[in-house]
Short mmCIF file of C-alpha atoms in Angstrom, two decimals:
data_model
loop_
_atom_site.label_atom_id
_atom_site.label_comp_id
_atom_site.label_asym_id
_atom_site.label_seq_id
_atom_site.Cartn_x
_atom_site.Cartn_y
_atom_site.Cartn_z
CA UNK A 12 0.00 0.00 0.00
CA UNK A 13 1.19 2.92 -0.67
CA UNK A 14 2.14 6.43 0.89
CA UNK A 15 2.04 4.37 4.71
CA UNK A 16 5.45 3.64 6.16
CA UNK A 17 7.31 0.51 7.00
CA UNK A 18 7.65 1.82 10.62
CA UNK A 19 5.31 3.00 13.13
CA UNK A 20 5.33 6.90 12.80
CA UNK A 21 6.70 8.49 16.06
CA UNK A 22 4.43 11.28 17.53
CA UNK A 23 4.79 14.58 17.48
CA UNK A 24 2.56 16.48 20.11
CA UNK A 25 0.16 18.70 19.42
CA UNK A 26 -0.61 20.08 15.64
CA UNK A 27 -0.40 23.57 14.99
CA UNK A 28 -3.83 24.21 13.42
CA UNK A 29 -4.70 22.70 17.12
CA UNK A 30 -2.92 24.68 18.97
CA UNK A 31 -4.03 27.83 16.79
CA UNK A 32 -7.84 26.95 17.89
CA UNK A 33 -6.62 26.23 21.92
CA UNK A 34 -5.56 29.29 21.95
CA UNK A 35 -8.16 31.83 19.93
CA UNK A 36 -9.81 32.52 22.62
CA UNK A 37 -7.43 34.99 23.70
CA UNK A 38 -7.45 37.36 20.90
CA UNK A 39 -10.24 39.41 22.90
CA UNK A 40 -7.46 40.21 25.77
CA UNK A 41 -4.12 42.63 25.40
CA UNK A 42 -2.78 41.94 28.86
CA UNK A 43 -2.23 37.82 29.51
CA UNK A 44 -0.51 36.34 32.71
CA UNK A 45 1.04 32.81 32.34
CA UNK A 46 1.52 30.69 35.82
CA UNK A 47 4.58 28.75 35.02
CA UNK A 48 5.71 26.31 37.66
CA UNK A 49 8.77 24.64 35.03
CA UNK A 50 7.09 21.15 34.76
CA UNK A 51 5.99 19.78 31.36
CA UNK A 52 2.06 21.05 31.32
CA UNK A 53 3.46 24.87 32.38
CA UNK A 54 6.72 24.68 30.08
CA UNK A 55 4.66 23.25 26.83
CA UNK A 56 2.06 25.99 27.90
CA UNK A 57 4.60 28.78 27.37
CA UNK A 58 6.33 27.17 24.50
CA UNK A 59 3.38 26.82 22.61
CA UNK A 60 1.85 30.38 23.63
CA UNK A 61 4.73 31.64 21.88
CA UNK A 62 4.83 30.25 18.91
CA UNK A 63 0.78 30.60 18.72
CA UNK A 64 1.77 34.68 19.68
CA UNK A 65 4.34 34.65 16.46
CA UNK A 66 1.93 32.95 13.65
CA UNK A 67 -1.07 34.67 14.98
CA UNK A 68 0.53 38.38 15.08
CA UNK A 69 -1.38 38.77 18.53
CA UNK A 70 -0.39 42.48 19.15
CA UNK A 71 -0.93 41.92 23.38
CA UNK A 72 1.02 41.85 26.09
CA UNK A 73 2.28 38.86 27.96
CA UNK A 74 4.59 38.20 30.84
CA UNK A 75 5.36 35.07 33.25
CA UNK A 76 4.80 34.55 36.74
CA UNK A 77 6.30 31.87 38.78
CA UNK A 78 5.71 30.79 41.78
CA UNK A 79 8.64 29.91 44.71
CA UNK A 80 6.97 28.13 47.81
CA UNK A 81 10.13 27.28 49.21
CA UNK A 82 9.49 24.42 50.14
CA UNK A 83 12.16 21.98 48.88
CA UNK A 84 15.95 23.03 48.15
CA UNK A 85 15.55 22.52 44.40
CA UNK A 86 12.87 25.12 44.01
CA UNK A 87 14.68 28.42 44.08
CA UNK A 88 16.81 26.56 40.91
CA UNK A 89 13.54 25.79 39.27
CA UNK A 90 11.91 29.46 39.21
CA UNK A 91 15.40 30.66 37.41
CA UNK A 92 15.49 27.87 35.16
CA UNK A 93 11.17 29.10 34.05
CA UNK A 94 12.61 32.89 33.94
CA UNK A 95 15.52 31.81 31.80
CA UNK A 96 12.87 30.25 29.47
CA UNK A 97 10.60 32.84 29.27
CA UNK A 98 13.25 35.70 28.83
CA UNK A 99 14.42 33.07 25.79
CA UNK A 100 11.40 33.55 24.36
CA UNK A 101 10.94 37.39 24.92
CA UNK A 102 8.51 37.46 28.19
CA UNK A 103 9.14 39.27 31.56
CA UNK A 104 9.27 36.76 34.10
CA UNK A 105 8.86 37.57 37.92
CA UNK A 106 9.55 35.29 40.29
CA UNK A 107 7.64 35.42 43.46
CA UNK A 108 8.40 33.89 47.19
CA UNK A 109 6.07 32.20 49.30
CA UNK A 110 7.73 33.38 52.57
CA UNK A 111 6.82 32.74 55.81
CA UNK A 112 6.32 29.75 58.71
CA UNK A 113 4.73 27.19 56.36
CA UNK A 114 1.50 25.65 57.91
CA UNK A 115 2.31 21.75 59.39
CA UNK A 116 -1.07 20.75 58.04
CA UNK A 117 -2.71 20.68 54.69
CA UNK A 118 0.39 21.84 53.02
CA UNK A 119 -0.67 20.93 49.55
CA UNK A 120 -3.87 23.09 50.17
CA UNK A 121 -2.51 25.54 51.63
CA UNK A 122 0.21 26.23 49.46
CA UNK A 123 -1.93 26.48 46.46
CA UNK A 124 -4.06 29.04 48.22
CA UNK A 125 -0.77 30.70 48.50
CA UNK A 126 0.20 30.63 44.76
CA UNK A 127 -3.13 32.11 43.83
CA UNK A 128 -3.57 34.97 46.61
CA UNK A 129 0.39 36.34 45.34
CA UNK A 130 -0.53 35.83 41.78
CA UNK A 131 -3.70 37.76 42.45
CA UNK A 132 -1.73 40.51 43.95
CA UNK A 133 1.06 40.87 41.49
CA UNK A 134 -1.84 41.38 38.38
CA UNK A 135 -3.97 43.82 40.20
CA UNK A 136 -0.44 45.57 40.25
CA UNK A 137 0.49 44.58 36.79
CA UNK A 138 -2.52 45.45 35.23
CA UNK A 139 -3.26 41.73 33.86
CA UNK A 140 -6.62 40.64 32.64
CA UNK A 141 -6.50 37.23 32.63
CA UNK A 142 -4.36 34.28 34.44
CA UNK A 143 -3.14 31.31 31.52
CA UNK A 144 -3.06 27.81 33.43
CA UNK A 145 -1.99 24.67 32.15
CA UNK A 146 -4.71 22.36 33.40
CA UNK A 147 -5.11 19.66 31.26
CA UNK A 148 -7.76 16.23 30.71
CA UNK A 149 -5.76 14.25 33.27
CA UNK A 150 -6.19 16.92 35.85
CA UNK A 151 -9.78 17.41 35.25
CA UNK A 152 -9.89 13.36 35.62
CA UNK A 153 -8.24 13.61 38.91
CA UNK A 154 -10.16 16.80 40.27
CA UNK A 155 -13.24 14.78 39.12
CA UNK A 156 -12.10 11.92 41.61
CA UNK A 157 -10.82 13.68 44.32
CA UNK A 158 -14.88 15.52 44.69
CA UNK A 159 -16.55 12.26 44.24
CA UNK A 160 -14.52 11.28 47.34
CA UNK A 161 -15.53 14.23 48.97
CA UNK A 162 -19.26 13.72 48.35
CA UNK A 163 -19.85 16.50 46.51
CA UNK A 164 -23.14 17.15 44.24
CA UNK A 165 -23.61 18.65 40.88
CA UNK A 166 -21.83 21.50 41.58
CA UNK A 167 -18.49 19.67 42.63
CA UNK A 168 -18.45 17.35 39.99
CA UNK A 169 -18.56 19.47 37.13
CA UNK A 170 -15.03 20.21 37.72
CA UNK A 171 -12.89 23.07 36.72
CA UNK A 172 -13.79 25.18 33.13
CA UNK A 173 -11.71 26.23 30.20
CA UNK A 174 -13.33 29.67 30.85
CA UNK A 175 -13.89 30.75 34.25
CA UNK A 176 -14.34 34.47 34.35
CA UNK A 177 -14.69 35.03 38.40
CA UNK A 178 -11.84 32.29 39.68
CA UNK A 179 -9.89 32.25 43.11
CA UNK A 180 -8.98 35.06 44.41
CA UNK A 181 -11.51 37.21 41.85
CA UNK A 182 -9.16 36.05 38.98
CA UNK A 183 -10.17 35.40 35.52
CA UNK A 184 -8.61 32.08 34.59
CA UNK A 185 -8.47 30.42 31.14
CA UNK A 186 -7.26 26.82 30.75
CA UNK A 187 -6.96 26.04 27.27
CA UNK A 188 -5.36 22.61 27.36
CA UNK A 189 -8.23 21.21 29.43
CA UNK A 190 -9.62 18.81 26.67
CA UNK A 191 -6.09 17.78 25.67
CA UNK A 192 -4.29 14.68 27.48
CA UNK A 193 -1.32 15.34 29.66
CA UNK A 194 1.15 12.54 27.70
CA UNK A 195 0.65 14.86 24.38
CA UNK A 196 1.96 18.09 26.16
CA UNK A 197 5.12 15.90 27.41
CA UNK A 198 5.06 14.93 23.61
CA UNK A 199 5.29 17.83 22.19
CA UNK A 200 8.00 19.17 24.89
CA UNK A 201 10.11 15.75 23.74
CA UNK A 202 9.67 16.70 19.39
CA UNK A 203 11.08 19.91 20.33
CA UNK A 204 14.44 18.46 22.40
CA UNK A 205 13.19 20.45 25.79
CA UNK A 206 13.81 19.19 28.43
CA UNK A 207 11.71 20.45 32.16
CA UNK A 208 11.71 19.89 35.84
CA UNK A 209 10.16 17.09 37.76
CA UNK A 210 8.53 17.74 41.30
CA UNK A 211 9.10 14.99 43.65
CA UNK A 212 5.73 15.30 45.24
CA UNK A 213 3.81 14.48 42.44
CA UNK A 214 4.75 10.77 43.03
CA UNK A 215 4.82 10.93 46.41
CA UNK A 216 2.04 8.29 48.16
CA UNK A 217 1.83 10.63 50.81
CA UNK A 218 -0.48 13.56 48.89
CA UNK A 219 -4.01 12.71 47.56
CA UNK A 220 -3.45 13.66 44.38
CA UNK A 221 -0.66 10.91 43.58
CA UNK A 222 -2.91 8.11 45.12
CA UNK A 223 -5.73 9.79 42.53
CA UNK A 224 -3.08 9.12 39.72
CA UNK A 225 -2.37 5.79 40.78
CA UNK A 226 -6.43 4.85 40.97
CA UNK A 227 -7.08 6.77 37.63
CA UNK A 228 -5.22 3.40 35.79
CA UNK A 229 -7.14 1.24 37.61
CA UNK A 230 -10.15 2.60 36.81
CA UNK A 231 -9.15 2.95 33.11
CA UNK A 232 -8.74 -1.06 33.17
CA UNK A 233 -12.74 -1.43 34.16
CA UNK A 234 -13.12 1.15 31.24
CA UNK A 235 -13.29 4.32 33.58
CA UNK A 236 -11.07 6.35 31.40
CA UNK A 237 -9.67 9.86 31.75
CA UNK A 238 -11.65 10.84 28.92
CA UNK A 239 -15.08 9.50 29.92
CA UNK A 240 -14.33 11.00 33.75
CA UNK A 241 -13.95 14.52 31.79
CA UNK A 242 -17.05 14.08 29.85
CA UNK A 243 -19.10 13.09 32.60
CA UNK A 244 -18.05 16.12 34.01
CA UNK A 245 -18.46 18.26 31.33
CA UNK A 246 -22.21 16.97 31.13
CA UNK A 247 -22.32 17.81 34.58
CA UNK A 248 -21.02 21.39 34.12
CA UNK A 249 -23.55 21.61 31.41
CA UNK A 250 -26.91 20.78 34.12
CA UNK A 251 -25.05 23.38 36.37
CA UNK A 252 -25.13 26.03 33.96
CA UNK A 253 -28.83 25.20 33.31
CA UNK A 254 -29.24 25.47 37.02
CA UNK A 255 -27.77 28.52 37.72
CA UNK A 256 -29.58 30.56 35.30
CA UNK A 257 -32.72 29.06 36.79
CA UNK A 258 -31.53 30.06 40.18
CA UNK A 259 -31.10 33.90 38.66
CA UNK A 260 -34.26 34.42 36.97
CA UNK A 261 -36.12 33.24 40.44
CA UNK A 262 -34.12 35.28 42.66
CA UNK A 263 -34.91 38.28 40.41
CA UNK A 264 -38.38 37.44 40.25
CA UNK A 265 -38.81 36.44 44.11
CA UNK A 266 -35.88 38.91 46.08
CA UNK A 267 -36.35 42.73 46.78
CA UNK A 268 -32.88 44.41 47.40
CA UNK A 269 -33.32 47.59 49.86
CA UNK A 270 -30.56 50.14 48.25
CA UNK A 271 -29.46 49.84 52.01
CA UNK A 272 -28.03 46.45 51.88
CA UNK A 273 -31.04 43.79 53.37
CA UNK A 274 -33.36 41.59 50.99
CA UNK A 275 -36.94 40.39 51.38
CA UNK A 276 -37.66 36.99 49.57
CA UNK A 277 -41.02 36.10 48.78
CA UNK A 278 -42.31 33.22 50.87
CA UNK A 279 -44.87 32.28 48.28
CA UNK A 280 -42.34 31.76 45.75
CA UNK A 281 -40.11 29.91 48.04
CA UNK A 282 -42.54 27.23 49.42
CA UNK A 283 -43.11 26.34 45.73
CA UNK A 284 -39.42 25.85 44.71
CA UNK A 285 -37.88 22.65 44.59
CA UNK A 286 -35.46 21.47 47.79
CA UNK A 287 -32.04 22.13 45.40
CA UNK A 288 -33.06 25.83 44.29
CA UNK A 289 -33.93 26.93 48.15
CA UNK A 290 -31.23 25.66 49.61
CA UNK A 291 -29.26 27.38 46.50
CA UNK A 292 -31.39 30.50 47.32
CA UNK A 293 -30.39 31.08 50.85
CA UNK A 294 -27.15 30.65 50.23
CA UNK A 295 -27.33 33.23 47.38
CA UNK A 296 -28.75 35.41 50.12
CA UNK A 297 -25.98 35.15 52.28
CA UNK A 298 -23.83 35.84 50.04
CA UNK A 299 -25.87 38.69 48.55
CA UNK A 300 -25.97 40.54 52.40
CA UNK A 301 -22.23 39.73 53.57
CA UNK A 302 -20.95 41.09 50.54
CA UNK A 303 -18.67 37.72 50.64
CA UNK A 304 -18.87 34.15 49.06
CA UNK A 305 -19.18 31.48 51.80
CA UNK A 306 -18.46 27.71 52.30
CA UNK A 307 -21.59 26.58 53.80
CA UNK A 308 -22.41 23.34 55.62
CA UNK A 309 -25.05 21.94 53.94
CA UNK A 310 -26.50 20.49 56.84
CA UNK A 311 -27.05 24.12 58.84
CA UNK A 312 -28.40 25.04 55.26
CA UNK A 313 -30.84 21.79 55.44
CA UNK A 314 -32.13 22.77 59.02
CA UNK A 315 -32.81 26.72 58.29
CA UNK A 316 -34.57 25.18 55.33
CA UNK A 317 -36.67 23.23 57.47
CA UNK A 318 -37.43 25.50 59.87
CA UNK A 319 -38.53 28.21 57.36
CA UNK A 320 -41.37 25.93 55.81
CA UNK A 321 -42.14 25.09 59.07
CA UNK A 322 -43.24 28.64 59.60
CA UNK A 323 -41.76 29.03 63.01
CA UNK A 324 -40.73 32.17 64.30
CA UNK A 325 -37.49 32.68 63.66
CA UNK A 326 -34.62 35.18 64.33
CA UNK A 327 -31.59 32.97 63.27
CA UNK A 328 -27.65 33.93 62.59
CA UNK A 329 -25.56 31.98 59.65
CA UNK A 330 -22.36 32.96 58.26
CA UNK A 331 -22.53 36.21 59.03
CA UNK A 332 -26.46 36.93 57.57
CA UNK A 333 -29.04 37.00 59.94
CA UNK A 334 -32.40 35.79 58.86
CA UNK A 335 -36.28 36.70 59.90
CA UNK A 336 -39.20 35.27 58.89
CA UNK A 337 -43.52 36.36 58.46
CA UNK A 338 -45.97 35.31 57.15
CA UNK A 339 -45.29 36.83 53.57
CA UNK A 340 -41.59 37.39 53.74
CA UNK A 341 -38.13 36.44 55.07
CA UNK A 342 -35.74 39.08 55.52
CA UNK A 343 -31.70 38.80 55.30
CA UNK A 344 -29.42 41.27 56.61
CA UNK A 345 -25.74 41.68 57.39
CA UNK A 346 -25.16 41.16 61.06
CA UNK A 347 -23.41 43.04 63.12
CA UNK A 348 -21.66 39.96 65.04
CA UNK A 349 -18.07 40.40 66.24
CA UNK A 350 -16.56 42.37 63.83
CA UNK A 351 -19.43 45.39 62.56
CA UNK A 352 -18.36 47.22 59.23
CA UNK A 353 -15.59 49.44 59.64
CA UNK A 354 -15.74 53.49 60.36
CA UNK A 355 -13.44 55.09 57.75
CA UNK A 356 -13.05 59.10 57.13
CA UNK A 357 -14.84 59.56 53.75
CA UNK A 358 -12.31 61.89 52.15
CA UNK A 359 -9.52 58.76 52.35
CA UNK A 360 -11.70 55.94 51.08
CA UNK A 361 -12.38 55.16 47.53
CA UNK A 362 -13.70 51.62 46.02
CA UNK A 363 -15.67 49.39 48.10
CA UNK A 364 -17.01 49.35 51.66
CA UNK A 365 -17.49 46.21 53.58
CA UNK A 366 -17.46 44.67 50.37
CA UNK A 367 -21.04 45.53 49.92
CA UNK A 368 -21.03 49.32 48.70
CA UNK A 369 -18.62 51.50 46.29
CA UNK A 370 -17.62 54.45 47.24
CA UNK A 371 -16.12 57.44 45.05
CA UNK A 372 -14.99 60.57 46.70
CA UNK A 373 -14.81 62.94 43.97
CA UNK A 374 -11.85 65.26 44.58
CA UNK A 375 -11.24 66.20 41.24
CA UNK A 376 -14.51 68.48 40.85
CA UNK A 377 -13.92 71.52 42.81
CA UNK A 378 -17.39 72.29 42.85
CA UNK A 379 -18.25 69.17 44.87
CA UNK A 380 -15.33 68.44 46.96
CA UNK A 381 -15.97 66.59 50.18
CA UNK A 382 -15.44 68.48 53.01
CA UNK A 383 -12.42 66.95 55.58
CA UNK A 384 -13.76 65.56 59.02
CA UNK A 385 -16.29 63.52 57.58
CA UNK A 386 -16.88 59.66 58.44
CA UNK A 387 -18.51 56.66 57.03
CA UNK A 388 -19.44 53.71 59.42
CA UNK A 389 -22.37 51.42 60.35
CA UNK A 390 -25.84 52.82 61.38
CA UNK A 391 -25.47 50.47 64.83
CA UNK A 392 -21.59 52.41 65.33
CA UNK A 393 -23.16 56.12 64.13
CA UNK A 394 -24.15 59.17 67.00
CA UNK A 395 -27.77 58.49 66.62
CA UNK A 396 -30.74 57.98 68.56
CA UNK A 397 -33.62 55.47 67.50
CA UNK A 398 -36.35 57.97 67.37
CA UNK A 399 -34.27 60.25 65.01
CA UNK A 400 -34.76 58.32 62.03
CA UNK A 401 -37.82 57.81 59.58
CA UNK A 402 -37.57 53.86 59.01
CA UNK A 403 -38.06 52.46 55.35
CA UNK A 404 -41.52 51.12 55.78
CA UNK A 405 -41.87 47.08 55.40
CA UNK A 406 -38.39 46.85 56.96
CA UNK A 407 -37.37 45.73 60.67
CA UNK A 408 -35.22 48.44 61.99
CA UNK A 409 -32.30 46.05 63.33
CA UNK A 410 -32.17 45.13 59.18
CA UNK A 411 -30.47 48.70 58.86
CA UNK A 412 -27.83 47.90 61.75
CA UNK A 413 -25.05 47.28 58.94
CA UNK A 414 -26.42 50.40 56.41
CA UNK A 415 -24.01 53.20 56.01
CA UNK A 416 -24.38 56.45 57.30
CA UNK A 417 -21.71 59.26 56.84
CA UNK A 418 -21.38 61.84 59.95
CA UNK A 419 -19.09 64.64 60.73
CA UNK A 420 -17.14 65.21 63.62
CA UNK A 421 -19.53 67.54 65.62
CA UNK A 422 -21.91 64.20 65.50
CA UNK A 423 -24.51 65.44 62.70
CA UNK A 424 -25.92 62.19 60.98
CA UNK A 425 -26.31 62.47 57.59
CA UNK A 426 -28.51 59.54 55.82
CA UNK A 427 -27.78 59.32 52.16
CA UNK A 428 -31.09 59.80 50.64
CA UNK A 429 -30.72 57.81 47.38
CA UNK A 430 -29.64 54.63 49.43
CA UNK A 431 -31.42 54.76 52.81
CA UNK A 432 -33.75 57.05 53.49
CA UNK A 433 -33.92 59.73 55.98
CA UNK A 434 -33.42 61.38 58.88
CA UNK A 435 -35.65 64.00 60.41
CA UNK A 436 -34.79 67.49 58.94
CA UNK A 437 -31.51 65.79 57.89
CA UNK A 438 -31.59 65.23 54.49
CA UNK A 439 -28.86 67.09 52.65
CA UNK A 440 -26.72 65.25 50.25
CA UNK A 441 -23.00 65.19 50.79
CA UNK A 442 -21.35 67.27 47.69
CA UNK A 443 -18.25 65.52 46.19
CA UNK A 444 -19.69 61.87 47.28
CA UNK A 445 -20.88 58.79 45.61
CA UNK A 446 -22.00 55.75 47.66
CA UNK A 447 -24.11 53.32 46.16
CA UNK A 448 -24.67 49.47 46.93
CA UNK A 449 -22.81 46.97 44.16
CA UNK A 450 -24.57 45.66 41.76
CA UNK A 451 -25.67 41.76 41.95
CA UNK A 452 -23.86 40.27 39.10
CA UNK A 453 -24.98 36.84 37.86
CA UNK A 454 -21.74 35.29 37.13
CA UNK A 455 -21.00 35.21 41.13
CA UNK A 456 -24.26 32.70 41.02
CA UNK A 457 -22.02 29.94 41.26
CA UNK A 458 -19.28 31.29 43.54
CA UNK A 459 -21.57 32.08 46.35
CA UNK A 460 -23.41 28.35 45.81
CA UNK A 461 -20.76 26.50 47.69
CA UNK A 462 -23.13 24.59 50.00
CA UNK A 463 -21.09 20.86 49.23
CA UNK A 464 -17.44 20.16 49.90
CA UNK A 465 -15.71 20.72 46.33
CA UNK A 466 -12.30 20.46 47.69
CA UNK A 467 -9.85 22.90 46.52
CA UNK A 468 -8.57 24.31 42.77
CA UNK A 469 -5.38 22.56 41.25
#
């Protein structure tokens, strides 16, 4: 037969008209981040970038990051040897240290949270819009596993996505080897004579993730493959998606947001609601109040479910939300608790507040500058006197403990009209200041739904 060779034809890694497609998706972005770590997913990642960034003509800007726990003696060596690569190839490279006592439990865990809170750091400071990681099919495999061992739902065991726009640490991550199998990136690192650097660890018996590997080839010989792991969670993802956007559209339809930071949900549109979406639900309202996304046990989750349908009376605390039910409504505001929202002086502050408002002190107009020896706090922390204030009507006054007030030095309480309300004869608006509550964005939907234990992000 012709045109078919007498011996087998050796491999060669990925094709370029592959990679091209991998990596289209970031022609959109001019500012791209690459986590390099020197092993053979990160190394093939940058390689490839490259030479995607030089057929392609992308005109944006790219630099490396690598990471230095500092945990073994061969790691210091290993960040130089990913600078020296990337500077090869024409990127900045910035190495950054992990420094510090190092926890003596959960050190896998907790020195990933590490990596991600420095990288997050260095591109609010860089400018950065998105973080390139070189997750690939086997990792999805194993992160697959490691959930299903955790006994998470739907929302565990969809796994990590190519696209993920509100990541750790608020990052926008893009994995664009996560469809493509980990033995063709160490190909394609071999057909081009590079050579990279092996981590110990990853074969050590002692971390979950090696035992993971070392089950993932059992389970391939019952016909549990990598691939048909990463589909199943792909179908999975697929059902979440569907279920967050049914989660939106009912807490838009069933949730009224007082400009002042608490929310009334319907009660007739929550009885109705399957078990899944309320549960989903009140954790979106936690979230929603605290300004925060929270790990919730599903099991307080279950009980305040319970107790809601029941139609007790109920005055009841979780993760920082406090919760209280009638007849037609249940309320959710931020409590107070241990730590109330900070008192700052309004002409320093500018971004959010307590993570639940944005503030803009406008010192650039003249004509409304803010006048010094003003401060912003909590209603419960402000020099005011219960009978002073004219209470939003269908509210519970302790739901406006957490609201912020701004008041000057000589103790006059001013109530921003256009977010709370009033006070009596004490309406003025501050000149030079903007303070309005964030806006609910739907993409956190998932963030804040972490009611199961997903285990942590590779």
């Amino acid at each position: 037969m012709r045109n078919v060779p007498d011996d087998p034809v050796e491999p060669i890694g990925l094709p370029d008209e592959d990679v091209d497609a991998l990596f289209s998706r970031l022609t959109p972005f001019s500012d791209i981040m690459l986590a390099v770590s020197g092993g053979a997913d990160s190394l093939c990642l940058l390689v490839l970038f490259c030479e995607w960034k030089a057929r392609s003509h992308w005109s944006g800007t790219a630099a490396v990051v690598v990471v230095d726990h500092q945990l073994r003696a061969e790691s210091a060596a290993e960040a130089e040897f990913v600078r020296s690569a990337a500077r090869q190839r024409g990127l900045q490279c910035d190495i950054l240290r992990w420094t510090g006592q190092k926890p003596s439990g959960n050190l896998q865990e907790e020195a990933r949270s590490a990596r991600y809170r420095l990288i997050s750091e260095h591109m609010k400071a860089s400018g950065a819009q998105v973080l390139l990681l070189a997750h690939h099919l086997d990792d999805q495999a194993e992160t697959f596993l490691d959930r299903l061992t955790r006994g998470s739902g739907l929302f565990g065991l969809s796994a990590m996505s190519a696209d993920q726009p509100d990541g750790l640490e608020g990052l926008h991550l893009l994995r664009p080897f996560l469809g493509v199998p980990k033995k063709e990136l160490v190909v394609s690192l071999e057909h081009r004579g590079l050579s990279w650097c092996e981590d110990p660890s990853n074969q050590s018996e002692k971390y979950k993730r090696s035992r993971l590997r070392r089950l993932t080839a059992l389970l391939a010989e019952e016909g549990l493959t990598v691939d048909r792991m990463a589909q199943t969670a792909l179908q999975l993802r697929r059902a979440r998606e569907a279920l967050e956007g049914v989660l939106l559209r009912l807490y838009e339809d069933s949730v009224v947001e007082h400009p002042a930071g608490p929310l009334k949900l319907d009660m007739a549109v929550f009885r109705k609601a399957p078990e899944e979406l309320r549960l989903r639900l009140l954790s979106l309202l936690v979230a929603r109040v605290t300004g925060r996304p929270k790990h919730l046990r599903l099991s307080k989750l279950q009980k305040l479910d319970n107790e809601i349908l029941a139609g007790e009376v109920l005055a009841r605390p979780l993760s920082g939300a406090m919760f209280s039910l009638s007849r037609d409504w249940l309320v959710c505001w931020r409590e107070v608790g241990r730590t109330p929202p900070e008192t700052v002086e309004v002409a320093k502050v500018s971004g959010p507040w307590d993570a639940r408002f944005s503030v803009e002190c406008l010192e650039n107009h003249a004509s409304r500058k803010v006048e010094a020896g003003l401060f912003l706090g909590a209603l419960c922390n402000a020099p005011v006197r219960s009978r002073e204030v004219i209470w939003p009507e269908g509210w519970p006054k302790q739901a406006f403990a957490c609201s912020p007030v701004v008041w000057s030095e000589s103790g006059m309480v001013h109530w921003m009209p256009e977010t709370l309300g009033v006070f009596e004869e004490k309406a003025d608006l501050i000149p030079g200041l903007d303070l309005a509550r964030l806006p609910f964005q739907g993409k956190l939907v998932a963030n804040h739904m972490q009611i199961e234990d997903t285990g942590a992000e590779i």
